[in-house]
JSON list of C-alpha atoms in Angstrom, two decimals:
[
{"chain": "A", "resi": 1, "resn": "MET", "atom": "CA", "xyz": [0.24, -0.29, -0.02]},
{"chain": "A", "resi": 2, "resn": "LEU", "atom": "CA", "xyz": [2.68, 2.33, 0.75]},
{"chain": "A", "resi": 3, "resn": "ARG", "atom": "CA", "xyz": [4.30, 2.15, -2.52]},
{"chain": "A", "resi": 4, "resn": "ARG", "atom": "CA", "xyz": [1.45, 2.34, -4.37]},
{"chain": "A", "resi": 5, "resn": "THR", "atom": "CA", "xyz": [0.24, 5.34, -2.46]},
{"chain": "A", "resi": 6, "resn": "ALA", "atom": "CA", "xyz": [3.92, 6.94, -2.46]},
{"chain": "A", "resi": 7, "resn": "PHE", "atom": "CA", "xyz": [4.68, 10.60, -3.35]},
{"chain": "A", "resi": 8, "resn": "LEU", "atom": "CA", "xyz": [1.71, 12.84, -1.87]},
{"chain": "A", "resi": 9, "resn": "SER", "atom": "CA", "xyz": [2.98, 13.40, 1.31]},
{"chain": "A", "resi": 10, "resn": "CYS", "atom": "CA", "xyz": [6.45, 14.57, 0.27]},
{"chain": "A", "resi": 11, "resn": "LEU", "atom": "CA", "xyz": [4.82, 17.07, -1.74]},
{"chain": "A", "resi": 12, "resn": "LEU", "atom": "CA", "xyz": [2.79, 18.19, 0.98]},
{"chain": "A", "resi": 13, "resn": "LEU", "atom": "CA", "xyz": [5.57, 18.99, 3.32]},
{"chain": "A", "resi": 14, "resn": "ALA", "atom": "CA", "xyz": [8.79, 19.29, 1.69]},
{"chain": "A", "resi": 15, "resn": "GLY", "atom": "CA", "xyz": [8.04, 20.15, -1.84]},
{"chain": "A", "resi": 16, "resn": "TRP", "atom": "CA", "xyz": [9.25, 18.40, -5.45]},
{"chain": "A", "resi": 17, "resn": "PRO", "atom": "CA", "xyz": [13.29, 17.90, -4.76]},
{"chain": "A", "resi": 18, "resn": "ALA", "atom": "CA", "xyz": [12.54, 15.43, -1.90]},
{"chain": "A", "resi": 19, "resn": "CYS", "atom": "CA", "xyz": [9.93, 13.63, -3.15]},
{"chain": "A", "resi": 20, "resn": "ALA", "atom": "CA", "xyz": [11.73, 10.56, -4.98]},
{"chain": "A", "resi": 21, "resn": "GLN", "atom": "CA", "xyz": [11.15, 7.77, -2.34]},
{"chain": "A", "resi": 22, "resn": "SER", "atom": "CA", "xyz": [8.48, 9.58, -0.07]},
{"chain": "A", "resi": 23, "resn": "VAL", "atom": "CA", "xyz": [5.16, 7.99, 1.04]},
{"chain": "A", "resi": 24, "resn": "LEU", "atom": "CA", "xyz": [1.88, 9.26, 1.57]},
{"chain": "A", "resi": 25, "resn": "ASP", "atom": "CA", "xyz": [0.48, 10.75, 4.63]},
{"chain": "A", "resi": 26, "resn": "PRO", "atom": "CA", "xyz": [-1.50, 8.10, 6.42]},
{"chain": "A", "resi": 27, "resn": "ALA", "atom": "CA", "xyz": [-4.09, 10.61, 7.80]},
{"chain": "A", "resi": 28, "resn": "LEU", "atom": "CA", "xyz": [-4.58, 11.87, 4.46]},
{"chain": "A", "resi": 29, "resn": "VAL", "atom": "CA", "xyz": [-5.12, 8.21, 3.21]},
{"chain": "A", "resi": 30, "resn": "GLU", "atom": "CA", "xyz": [-7.74, 7.78, 5.64]},
{"chain": "A", "resi": 31, "resn": "ARG", "atom": "CA", "xyz": [-9.68, 11.25, 4.90]},
{"chain": "A", "resi": 32, "resn": "VAL", "atom": "CA", "xyz": [-9.70, 10.07, 1.17]},
{"chain": "A", "resi": 33, "resn": "ARG", "atom": "CA", "xyz": [-10.94, 6.39, 2.36]},
{"chain": "A", "resi": 34, "resn": "GLN", "atom": "CA", "xyz": [-13.45, 7.81, 4.62]},
{"chain": "A", "resi": 35, "resn": "LEU", "atom": "CA", "xyz": [-14.82, 10.27, 2.05]},
{"chain": "A", "resi": 36, "resn": "THR", "atom": "CA", "xyz": [-14.79, 7.49, -0.61]},
{"chain": "A", "resi": 37, "resn": "GLU", "atom": "CA", "xyz": [-16.88, 4.79, 1.46]},
{"chain": "A", "resi": 38, "resn": "THR", "atom": "CA", "xyz": [-19.40, 7.36, 2.58]},
{"chain": "A", "resi": 39, "resn": "ALA", "atom": "CA", "xyz": [-19.90, 8.65, -1.14]},
{"chain": "A", "resi": 40, "resn": "ALA", "atom": "CA", "xyz": [-20.34, 4.36, -2.58]},
{"chain": "A", "resi": 41, "resn": "ARG", "atom": "CA", "xyz": [-22.47, 3.68, 0.38]},
{"chain": "A", "resi": 42, "resn": "ALA", "atom": "CA", "xyz": [-24.89, 6.44, -0.18]},
{"chain": "A", "resi": 43, "resn": "SER", "atom": "CA", "xyz": [-25.70, 4.77, -3.49]},
{"chain": "A", "resi": 44, "resn": "ALA", "atom": "CA", "xyz": [-24.87, 0.92, -2.73]},
{"chain": "A", "resi": 45, "resn": "PRO", "atom": "CA", "xyz": [-27.87, -1.14, -2.24]},
{"chain": "A", "resi": 46, "resn": "PRO", "atom": "CA", "xyz": [-28.65, -2.83, 1.23]},
{"chain": "A", "resi": 47, "resn": "ASN", "atom": "CA", "xyz": [-26.55, -5.79, 2.43]},
{"chain": "A", "resi": 48, "resn": "THR", "atom": "CA", "xyz": [-23.62, -4.81, 0.47]},
{"chain": "A", "resi": 49, "resn": "ARG", "atom": "CA", "xyz": [-19.69, -4.34, 1.23]},
{"chain": "A", "resi": 50, "resn": "VAL", "atom": "CA", "xyz": [-18.01, -1.46, 0.05]},
{"chain": "A", "resi": 51, "resn": "SER", "atom": "CA", "xyz": [-13.91, -1.81, -0.55]},
{"chain": "A", "resi": 52, "resn": "VAL", "atom": "CA", "xyz": [-11.59, 0.93, -1.50]},
{"chain": "A", "resi": 53, "resn": "GLU", "atom": "CA", "xyz": [-8.09, 0.92, -2.82]},
{"chain": "A", "resi": 54, "resn": "ILE", "atom": "CA", "xyz": [-6.34, 4.18, -2.94]},
{"chain": "A", "resi": 55, "resn": "GLY", "atom": "CA", "xyz": [-3.99, 4.66, -6.07]},
{"chain": "A", "resi": 56, "resn": "ALA", "atom": "CA", "xyz": [-1.18, 7.27, -6.55]},
{"chain": "A", "resi": 57, "resn": "LEU", "atom": "CA", "xyz": [-0.97, 10.59, -7.87]},
{"chain": "A", "resi": 58, "resn": "ASP", "atom": "CA", "xyz": [0.96, 11.03, -11.55]},
{"chain": "A", "resi": 59, "resn": "ALA", "atom": "CA", "xyz": [4.78, 11.04, -10.72]},
{"chain": "A", "resi": 60, "resn": "ARG", "atom": "CA", "xyz": [4.93, 13.85, -13.20]},
{"chain": "A", "resi": 61, "resn": "LEU", "atom": "CA", "xyz": [3.24, 16.09, -11.12]},
{"chain": "A", "resi": 62, "resn": "ARG", "atom": "CA", "xyz": [5.29, 19.04, -9.54]},
{"chain": "A", "resi": 63, "resn": "LEU", "atom": "CA", "xyz": [3.10, 20.47, -6.53]},
{"chain": "A", "resi": 64, "resn": "ALA", "atom": "CA", "xyz": [3.98, 23.48, -4.30]},
{"chain": "A", "resi": 65, "resn": "PRO", "atom": "CA", "xyz": [4.24, 22.65, -0.66]},
{"chain": "A", "resi": 66, "resn": "CYS", "atom": "CA", "xyz": [0.86, 22.87, 1.06]},
{"chain": "A", "resi": 67, "resn": "ARG", "atom": "CA", "xyz": [-0.33, 22.91, 4.59]},
{"chain": "A", "resi": 68, "resn": "GLN", "atom": "CA", "xyz": [-3.84, 21.86, 4.23]},
{"chain": "A", "resi": 69, "resn": "VAL", "atom": "CA", "xyz": [-5.14, 19.51, 1.83]},
{"chain": "A", "resi": 70, "resn": "GLN", "atom": "CA", "xyz": [-8.97, 18.95, 1.14]},
{"chain": "A", "resi": 71, "resn": "PRO", "atom": "CA", "xyz": [-10.48, 15.94, -0.35]},
{"chain": "A", "resi": 72, "resn": "TYR", "atom": "CA", "xyz": [-13.66, 15.96, -2.52]},
{"chain": "A", "resi": 73, "resn": "LEU", "atom": "CA", "xyz": [-15.61, 14.06, -4.88]},
{"chain": "A", "resi": 74, "resn": "PRO", "atom": "CA", "xyz": [-15.75, 16.18, -8.11]},
{"chain": "A", "resi": 75, "resn": "PRO", "atom": "CA", "xyz": [-19.04, 16.91, -9.28]},
{"chain": "A", "resi": 76, "resn": "GLY", "atom": "CA", "xyz": [-20.77, 14.05, -11.91]},
{"chain": "A", "resi": 77, "resn": "MET", "atom": "CA", "xyz": [-17.72, 11.63, -10.55]},
{"chain": "A", "resi": 78, "resn": "ALA", "atom": "CA", "xyz": [-19.38, 8.55, -9.49]},
{"chain": "A", "resi": 79, "resn": "ALA", "atom": "CA", "xyz": [-17.79, 7.00, -6.00]},
{"chain": "A", "resi": 80, "resn": "TRP", "atom": "CA", "xyz": [-17.89, 3.40, -8.30]},
{"chain": "A", "resi": 81, "resn": "GLY", "atom": "CA", "xyz": [-15.54, 1.13, -9.76]},
{"chain": "A", "resi": 82, "resn": "ARG", "atom": "CA", "xyz": [-12.41, 3.12, -11.16]},
{"chain": "A", "resi": 83, "resn": "THR", "atom": "CA", "xyz": [-12.85, 6.64, -10.29]},
{"chain": "A", "resi": 84, "resn": "ARG", "atom": "CA", "xyz": [-11.00, 9.83, -8.92]},
{"chain": "A", "resi": 85, "resn": "ILE", "atom": "CA", "xyz": [-11.16, 11.78, -5.70]},
{"chain": "A", "resi": 86, "resn": "GLY", "atom": "CA", "xyz": [-9.95, 15.44, -5.94]},
{"chain": "A", "resi": 87, "resn": "LEU", "atom": "CA", "xyz": [-7.10, 16.81, -3.71]},
{"chain": "A", "resi": 88, "resn": "ARG", "atom": "CA", "xyz": [-6.83, 20.65, -3.39]},
{"chain": "A", "resi": 89, "resn": "CYS", "atom": "CA", "xyz": [-4.44, 22.80, -1.73]},
{"chain": "A", "resi": 90, "resn": "THR", "atom": "CA", "xyz": [-6.49, 25.12, 0.60]},
{"chain": "A", "resi": 91, "resn": "ASP", "atom": "CA", "xyz": [-3.20, 26.83, 3.08]},
{"chain": "A", "resi": 92, "resn": "GLY", "atom": "CA", "xyz": [-0.15, 27.08, 0.73]},
{"chain": "A", "resi": 93, "resn": "ALA", "atom": "CA", "xyz": [1.51, 29.80, -1.21]},
{"chain": "A", "resi": 94, "resn": "VAL", "atom": "CA", "xyz": [0.38, 28.06, -4.54]},
{"chain": "A", "resi": 95, "resn": "ARG", "atom": "CA", "xyz": [-2.91, 26.81, -4.65]},
{"chain": "A", "resi": 96, "resn": "TRP", "atom": "CA", "xyz": [-3.45, 23.75, -6.73]},
{"chain": "A", "resi": 97, "resn": "ASN", "atom": "CA", "xyz": [-5.92, 20.77, -7.24]},
{"chain": "A", "resi": 98, "resn": "VAL", "atom": "CA", "xyz": [-5.42, 17.43, -8.43]},
{"chain": "A", "resi": 99, "resn": "THR", "atom": "CA", "xyz": [-7.05, 14.35, -8.79]},
{"chain": "A", "resi": 100, "resn": "LEU", "atom": "CA", "xyz": [-6.26, 10.83, -7.09]},
{"chain": "A", "resi": 101, "resn": "PRO", "atom": "CA", "xyz": [-7.34, 7.69, -8.54]},
{"chain": "A", "resi": 102, "resn": "VAL", "atom": "CA", "xyz": [-9.13, 5.25, -6.47]},
{"chain": "A", "resi": 103, "resn": "ARG", "atom": "CA", "xyz": [-10.92, 1.68, -7.14]},
{"chain": "A", "resi": 104, "resn": "VAL", "atom": "CA", "xyz": [-14.25, 1.31, -5.15]},
{"chain": "A", "resi": 105, "resn": "ALA", "atom": "CA", "xyz": [-15.71, -2.33, -5.19]},
{"chain": "A", "resi": 106, "resn": "VAL", "atom": "CA", "xyz": [-19.08, -2.85, -3.83]},
{"chain": "A", "resi": 107, "resn": "PHE", "atom": "CA", "xyz": [-19.61, -6.55, -2.66]},
{"chain": "A", "resi": 108, "resn": "GLY", "atom": "CA", "xyz": [-23.30, -7.88, -2.88]},
{"chain": "A", "resi": 109, "resn": "ARG", "atom": "CA", "xyz": [-25.34, -10.74, -4.34]},
{"chain": "A", "resi": 110, "resn": "ALA", "atom": "CA", "xyz": [-26.44, -10.71, -7.84]},
{"chain": "A", "resi": 111, "resn": "VAL", "atom": "CA", "xyz": [-27.96, -12.76, -10.49]},
{"chain": "A", "resi": 112, "resn": "VAL", "atom": "CA", "xyz": [-25.33, -14.41, -12.79]},
{"chain": "A", "resi": 113, "resn": "ALA", "atom": "CA", "xyz": [-25.13, -16.72, -15.49]},
{"chain": "A", "resi": 114, "resn": "SER", "atom": "CA", "xyz": [-24.91, -20.67, -14.80]},
{"chain": "A", "resi": 115, "resn": "GLY", "atom": "CA", "xyz": [-22.79, -21.30, -17.57]},
{"chain": "A", "resi": 116, "resn": "PRO", "atom": "CA", "xyz": [-21.85, -19.76, -21.11]},
{"chain": "A", "resi": 117, "resn": "LEU", "atom": "CA", "xyz": [-24.91, -18.34, -22.64]},
{"chain": "A", "resi": 118, "resn": "PRO", "atom": "CA", "xyz": [-24.88, -17.00, -26.40]},
{"chain": "A", "resi": 119, "resn": "ALA", "atom": "CA", "xyz": [-26.24, -13.79, -27.68]},
{"chain": "A", "resi": 120, "resn": "GLY", "atom": "CA", "xyz": [-30.08, -14.14, -28.15]},
{"chain": "A", "resi": 121, "resn": "ALA", "atom": "CA", "xyz": [-30.59, -17.01, -25.71]},
{"chain": "A", "resi": 122, "resn": "SER", "atom": "CA", "xyz": [-34.01, -16.53, -23.88]},
{"chain": "A", "resi": 123, "resn": "LEU", "atom": "CA", "xyz": [-33.17, -16.78, -19.87]},
{"chain": "A", "resi": 124, "resn": "SER", "atom": "CA", "xyz": [-34.75, -19.32, -17.78]},
{"chain": "A", "resi": 125, "resn": "GLN", "atom": "CA", "xyz": [-34.20, -20.16, -14.22]},
{"chain": "A", "resi": 126, "resn": "ASP", "atom": "CA", "xyz": [-31.64, -22.77, -15.30]},
{"chain": "A", "resi": 127, "resn": "HIS", "atom": "CA", "xyz": [-29.72, -20.14, -17.10]},
{"chain": "A", "resi": 128, "resn": "LEU", "atom": "CA", "xyz": [-29.44, -18.34, -13.54]},
{"chain": "A", "resi": 129, "resn": "ALA", "atom": "CA", "xyz": [-27.69, -18.45, -10.14]},
{"chain": "A", "resi": 130, "resn": "LEU", "atom": "CA", "xyz": [-26.90, -16.27, -7.33]},
{"chain": "A", "resi": 131, "resn": "ALA", "atom": "CA", "xyz": [-23.58, -15.23, -6.38]},
{"chain": "A", "resi": 132, "resn": "ASP", "atom": "CA", "xyz": [-21.55, -12.85, -4.19]},
{"chain": "A", "resi": 133, "resn": "ILE", "atom": "CA", "xyz": [-19.81, -9.93, -7.02]},
{"chain": "A", "resi": 134, "resn": "ASP", "atom": "CA", "xyz": [-18.33, -6.74, -7.23]},
{"chain": "A", "resi": 135, "resn": "ILE", "atom": "CA", "xyz": [-21.42, -4.90, -8.33]},
{"chain": "A", "resi": 136, "resn": "ALA", "atom": "CA", "xyz": [-19.40, -1.73, -9.32]},
{"chain": "A", "resi": 137, "resn": "ALA", "atom": "CA", "xyz": [-17.02, -3.57, -11.38]},
{"chain": "A", "resi": 138, "resn": "GLU", "atom": "CA", "xyz": [-18.56, -2.72, -14.87]},
{"chain": "A", "resi": 139, "resn": "PRO", "atom": "CA", "xyz": [-21.34, -0.23, -15.74]},
{"chain": "A", "resi": 140, "resn": "GLY", "atom": "CA", "xyz": [-25.14, -1.40, -15.70]},
{"chain": "A", "resi": 141, "resn": "ALA", "atom": "CA", "xyz": [-27.82, -2.52, -13.05]},
{"chain": "A", "resi": 142, "resn": "VAL", "atom": "CA", "xyz": [-27.48, -5.63, -11.74]},
{"chain": "A", "resi": 143, "resn": "PHE", "atom": "CA", "xyz": [-30.59, -7.93, -10.61]},
{"chain": "A", "resi": 144, "resn": "ALA", "atom": "CA", "xyz": [-31.27, -9.49, -7.36]},
{"chain": "A", "resi": 145, "resn": "ASP", "atom": "CA", "xyz": [-34.23, -11.58, -8.41]},
{"chain": "A", "resi": 146, "resn": "PRO", "atom": "CA", "xyz": [-33.55, -14.35, -11.10]},
{"chain": "A", "resi": 147, "resn": "ALA", "atom": "CA", "xyz": [-37.58, -14.81, -11.58]},
{"chain": "A", "resi": 148, "resn": "GLN", "atom": "CA", "xyz": [-37.13, -11.06, -13.15]},
{"chain": "A", "resi": 149, "resn": "LEU", "atom": "CA", "xyz": [-35.13, -12.13, -16.05]},
{"chain": "A", "resi": 150, "resn": "VAL", "atom": "CA", "xyz": [-37.00, -15.14, -17.02]},
{"chain": "A", "resi": 151, "resn": "GLY", "atom": "CA", "xyz": [-37.99, -14.68, -20.47]},
{"chain": "A", "resi": 152, "resn": "ARG", "atom": "CA", "xyz": [-35.72, -11.79, -21.40]},
{"chain": "A", "resi": 153, "resn": "VAL", "atom": "CA", "xyz": [-33.30, -12.47, -24.31]},
{"chain": "A", "resi": 154, "resn": "LEU", "atom": "CA", "xyz": [-29.53, -11.29, -24.13]},
{"chain": "A", "resi": 155, "resn": "ALA", "atom": "CA", "xyz": [-28.22, -9.00, -26.70]},
{"chain": "A", "resi": 156, "resn": "HIS", "atom": "CA", "xyz": [-24.77, -10.22, -25.80]},
{"chain": "A", "resi": 157, "resn": "PRO", "atom": "CA", "xyz": [-23.32, -13.29, -24.76]},
{"chain": "A", "resi": 158, "resn": "LEU", "atom": "CA", "xyz": [-22.09, -13.99, -21.27]},
{"chain": "A", "resi": 159, "resn": "GLY", "atom": "CA", "xyz": [-19.52, -16.46, -19.79]},
{"chain": "A", "resi": 160, "resn": "ALA", "atom": "CA", "xyz": [-20.31, -18.67, -16.81]},
{"chain": "A", "resi": 161, "resn": "ALA", "atom": "CA", "xyz": [-20.60, -16.34, -13.68]},
{"chain": "A", "resi": 162, "resn": "ASP", "atom": "CA", "xyz": [-20.84, -13.24, -15.61]},
{"chain": "A", "resi": 163, "resn": "ALA", "atom": "CA", "xyz": [-23.33, -10.76, -13.98]},
{"chain": "A", "resi": 164, "resn": "VAL", "atom": "CA", "xyz": [-26.58, -10.46, -16.02]},
{"chain": "A", "resi": 165, "resn": "ARG", "atom": "CA", "xyz": [-26.54, -6.56, -16.52]},
{"chain": "A", "resi": 166, "resn": "ALA", "atom": "CA", "xyz": [-29.32, -4.30, -17.68]},
{"chain": "A", "resi": 167, "resn": "PRO", "atom": "CA", "xyz": [-26.95, -3.73, -20.97]},
{"chain": "A", "resi": 168, "resn": "VAL", "atom": "CA", "xyz": [-26.61, -7.27, -22.14]},
{"chain": "A", "resi": 169, "resn": "LEU", "atom": "CA", "xyz": [-30.35, -7.36, -22.32]},
{"chain": "A", "resi": 170, "resn": "LYS", "atom": "CA", "xyz": [-32.52, -6.77, -25.07]},
{"chain": "A", "resi": 171, "resn": "ALA", "atom": "CA", "xyz": [-35.00, -4.11, -24.64]},
{"chain": "A", "resi": 172, "resn": "ARG", "atom": "CA", "xyz": [-38.72, -5.27, -24.68]},
{"chain": "A", "resi": 173, "resn": "GLN", "atom": "CA", "xyz": [-41.21, -4.04, -26.74]},
{"chain": "A", "resi": 174, "resn": "TRP", "atom": "CA", "xyz": [-44.18, -2.77, -24.42]},
{"chain": "A", "resi": 175, "resn": "PHE", "atom": "CA", "xyz": [-46.57, -2.23, -27.49]},
{"chain": "A", "resi": 176, "resn": "ALA", "atom": "CA", "xyz": [-47.15, -1.67, -30.76]},
{"chain": "A", "resi": 177, "resn": "ALA", "atom": "CA", "xyz": [-48.03, 1.32, -33.21]},
{"chain": "A", "resi": 178, "resn": "GLY", "atom": "CA", "xyz": [-51.57, 2.15, -33.08]},
{"chain": "A", "resi": 179, "resn": "GLU", "atom": "CA", "xyz": [-52.28, 0.66, -29.90]},
{"chain": "A", "resi": 180, "resn": "THR", "atom": "CA", "xyz": [-54.18, 2.40, -27.12]},
{"chain": "A", "resi": 181, "resn": "VAL", "atom": "CA", "xyz": [-51.54, 3.43, -24.14]},
{"chain": "A", "resi": 182, "resn": "GLN", "atom": "CA", "xyz": [-51.94, 4.96, -20.88]},
{"chain": "A", "resi": 183, "resn": "VAL", "atom": "CA", "xyz": [-50.18, 8.21, -20.68]},
{"chain": "A", "resi": 184, "resn": "ARG", "atom": "CA", "xyz": [-48.91, 9.78, -17.02]},
{"chain": "A", "resi": 185, "resn": "VAL", "atom": "CA", "xyz": [-48.45, 13.30, -17.36]},
{"chain": "A", "resi": 186, "resn": "ALA", "atom": "CA", "xyz": [-46.06, 14.83, -14.66]},
{"chain": "A", "resi": 187, "resn": "GLY", "atom": "CA", "xyz": [-44.68, 18.12, -13.85]},
{"chain": "A", "resi": 188, "resn": "GLU", "atom": "CA", "xyz": [-44.04, 20.01, -10.80]},
{"chain": "A", "resi": 189, "resn": "GLY", "atom": "CA", "xyz": [-46.56, 19.64, -8.30]},
{"chain": "A", "resi": 190, "resn": "PHE", "atom": "CA", "xyz": [-48.94, 17.39, -10.53]},
{"chain": "A", "resi": 191, "resn": "ALA", "atom": "CA", "xyz": [-49.74, 13.99, -12.35]},
{"chain": "A", "resi": 192, "resn": "VAL", "atom": "CA", "xyz": [-52.55, 13.16, -14.50]},
{"chain": "A", "resi": 193, "resn": "ALA", "atom": "CA", "xyz": [-53.33, 10.27, -16.66]},
{"chain": "A", "resi": 194, "resn": "SER", "atom": "CA", "xyz": [-54.96, 10.19, -19.86]},
{"chain": "A", "resi": 195, "resn": "GLU", "atom": "CA", "xyz": [-55.20, 7.69, -23.00]},
{"chain": "A", "resi": 196, "resn": "ALA", "atom": "CA", "xyz": [-53.47, 8.46, -26.45]},
{"chain": "A", "resi": 197, "resn": "GLN", "atom": "CA", "xyz": [-52.70, 6.61, -29.40]},
{"chain": "A", "resi": 198, "resn": "ALA", "atom": "CA", "xyz": [-49.00, 5.35, -29.97]},
{"chain": "A", "resi": 199, "resn": "LEU", "atom": "CA", "xyz": [-47.55, 6.67, -33.36]},
{"chain": "A", "resi": 200, "resn": "GLY", "atom": "CA", "xyz": [-44.80, 4.35, -33.16]},
{"chain": "A", "resi": 201, "resn": "ALA", "atom": "CA", "xyz": [-43.73, 1.22, -31.20]},
{"chain": "A", "resi": 202, "resn": "GLY", "atom": "CA", "xyz": [-43.03, 1.46, -27.68]},
{"chain": "A", "resi": 203, "resn": "ILE", "atom": "CA", "xyz": [-39.55, -0.18, -26.76]},
{"chain": "A", "resi": 204, "resn": "GLU", "atom": "CA", "xyz": [-38.17, 0.03, -23.47]},
{"chain": "A", "resi": 205, "resn": "GLY", "atom": "CA", "xyz": [-36.37, 3.08, -22.15]},
{"chain": "A", "resi": 206, "resn": "GLN", "atom": "CA", "xyz": [-36.88, 5.03, -25.49]},
{"chain": "A", "resi": 207, "resn": "ASP", "atom": "CA", "xyz": [-39.02, 7.97, -26.45]},
{"chain": "A", "resi": 208, "resn": "VAL", "atom": "CA", "xyz": [-42.36, 7.41, -28.46]},
{"chain": "A", "resi": 209, "resn": "ARG", "atom": "CA", "xyz": [-44.58, 9.76, -30.12]},
{"chain": "A", "resi": 210, "resn": "VAL", "atom": "CA", "xyz": [-48.41, 9.32, -29.10]},
{"chain": "A", "resi": 211, "resn": "ARG", "atom": "CA", "xyz": [-51.36, 11.10, -30.21]},
{"chain": "A", "resi": 212, "resn": "PHE", "atom": "CA", "xyz": [-54.22, 12.19, -27.76]},
{"chain": "A", "resi": 213, "resn": "GLU", "atom": "CA", "xyz": [-58.14, 12.51, -28.66]},
{"chain": "A", "resi": 214, "resn": "SER", "atom": "CA", "xyz": [-57.74, 16.33, -28.75]},
{"chain": "A", "resi": 215, "resn": "GLY", "atom": "CA", "xyz": [-55.24, 15.60, -31.85]},
{"chain": "A", "resi": 216, "resn": "ARG", "atom": "CA", "xyz": [-52.47, 17.12, -29.92]},
{"chain": "A", "resi": 217, "resn": "VAL", "atom": "CA", "xyz": [-48.97, 14.92, -30.81]},
{"chain": "A", "resi": 218, "resn": "ALA", "atom": "CA", "xyz": [-46.46, 14.69, -27.53]},
{"chain": "A", "resi": 219, "resn": "SER", "atom": "CA", "xyz": [-43.71, 12.66, -26.99]},
{"chain": "A", "resi": 220, "resn": "GLY", "atom": "CA", "xyz": [-42.96, 10.49, -24.18]},
{"chain": "A", "resi": 221, "resn": "ARG", "atom": "CA", "xyz": [-40.97, 7.28, -22.63]},
{"chain": "A", "resi": 222, "resn": "ALA", "atom": "CA", "xyz": [-42.12, 4.10, -23.06]},
{"chain": "A", "resi": 223, "resn": "VAL", "atom": "CA", "xyz": [-41.99, 2.65, -19.21]},
{"chain": "A", "resi": 224, "resn": "GLY", "atom": "CA", "xyz": [-44.31, -0.56, -19.42]},
{"chain": "A", "resi": 225, "resn": "GLU", "atom": "CA", "xyz": [-46.94, -2.42, -20.53]},
{"chain": "A", "resi": 226, "resn": "ARG", "atom": "CA", "xyz": [-48.87, -0.04, -22.52]},
{"chain": "A", "resi": 227, "resn": "ARG", "atom": "CA", "xyz": [-47.83, 2.78, -20.58]},
{"chain": "A", "resi": 228, "resn": "VAL", "atom": "CA", "xyz": [-46.11, 5.66, -21.50]},
{"chain": "A", "resi": 229, "resn": "ASP", "atom": "CA", "xyz": [-44.65, 8.60, -19.01]},
{"chain": "A", "resi": 230, "resn": "LEU", "atom": "CA", "xyz": [-44.36, 12.21, -20.24]},
{"chain": "A", "resi": 231, "resn": "LEU", "atom": "CA", "xyz": [-42.61, 14.70, -18.05]},
{"chain": "A", "resi": 232, "resn": "LEU", "atom": "CA", "xyz": [-43.44, 18.38, -18.63]}
]
């Protein structure tokens, strides 16, 4: 761990010339770890375990000495998988701001393939198993209940023990063009329901145009069997 996180403490205390063989200040490492774990747990499912591995700063950096370094999660940066934590100097002759690589693992129980499965396979209970995995290792939501996946079709092949993630599944068609659909129209402080005619196929997660009885045409998101959400 010391070699992997080497370099920062010397920069903070002595500047660049003395930094070739220095190690990271353990107190700062712990603050980075606590910040990362707190952010990861805030979005982690229940009954999961978070593990954080701290990386090292780019050895090409030449940072001025700093008496106080503040770690923070950069805006828009997820505290999952391979990510970065910001470090900014708040008390020094020169104020600087850099990022430190970290790897966040979130271990939990999820559905995996019980054996190799080709693209196009229609999932059955026999294809699926539960295992403890790092759900943050790859992008895409995982599933906790195999029953949710029975009948779903794979868009990409899976190896044995691979997690079944949302991106490997073919999008479902919730309704066809011309069908009558229930449209939920929602805005700030209100929500109403109405019927409309679908002007295109309702593909899971995609926008589709609908025509109301008044003749008005609008675009909403296909969210279920003959259901569309339209947000104003």
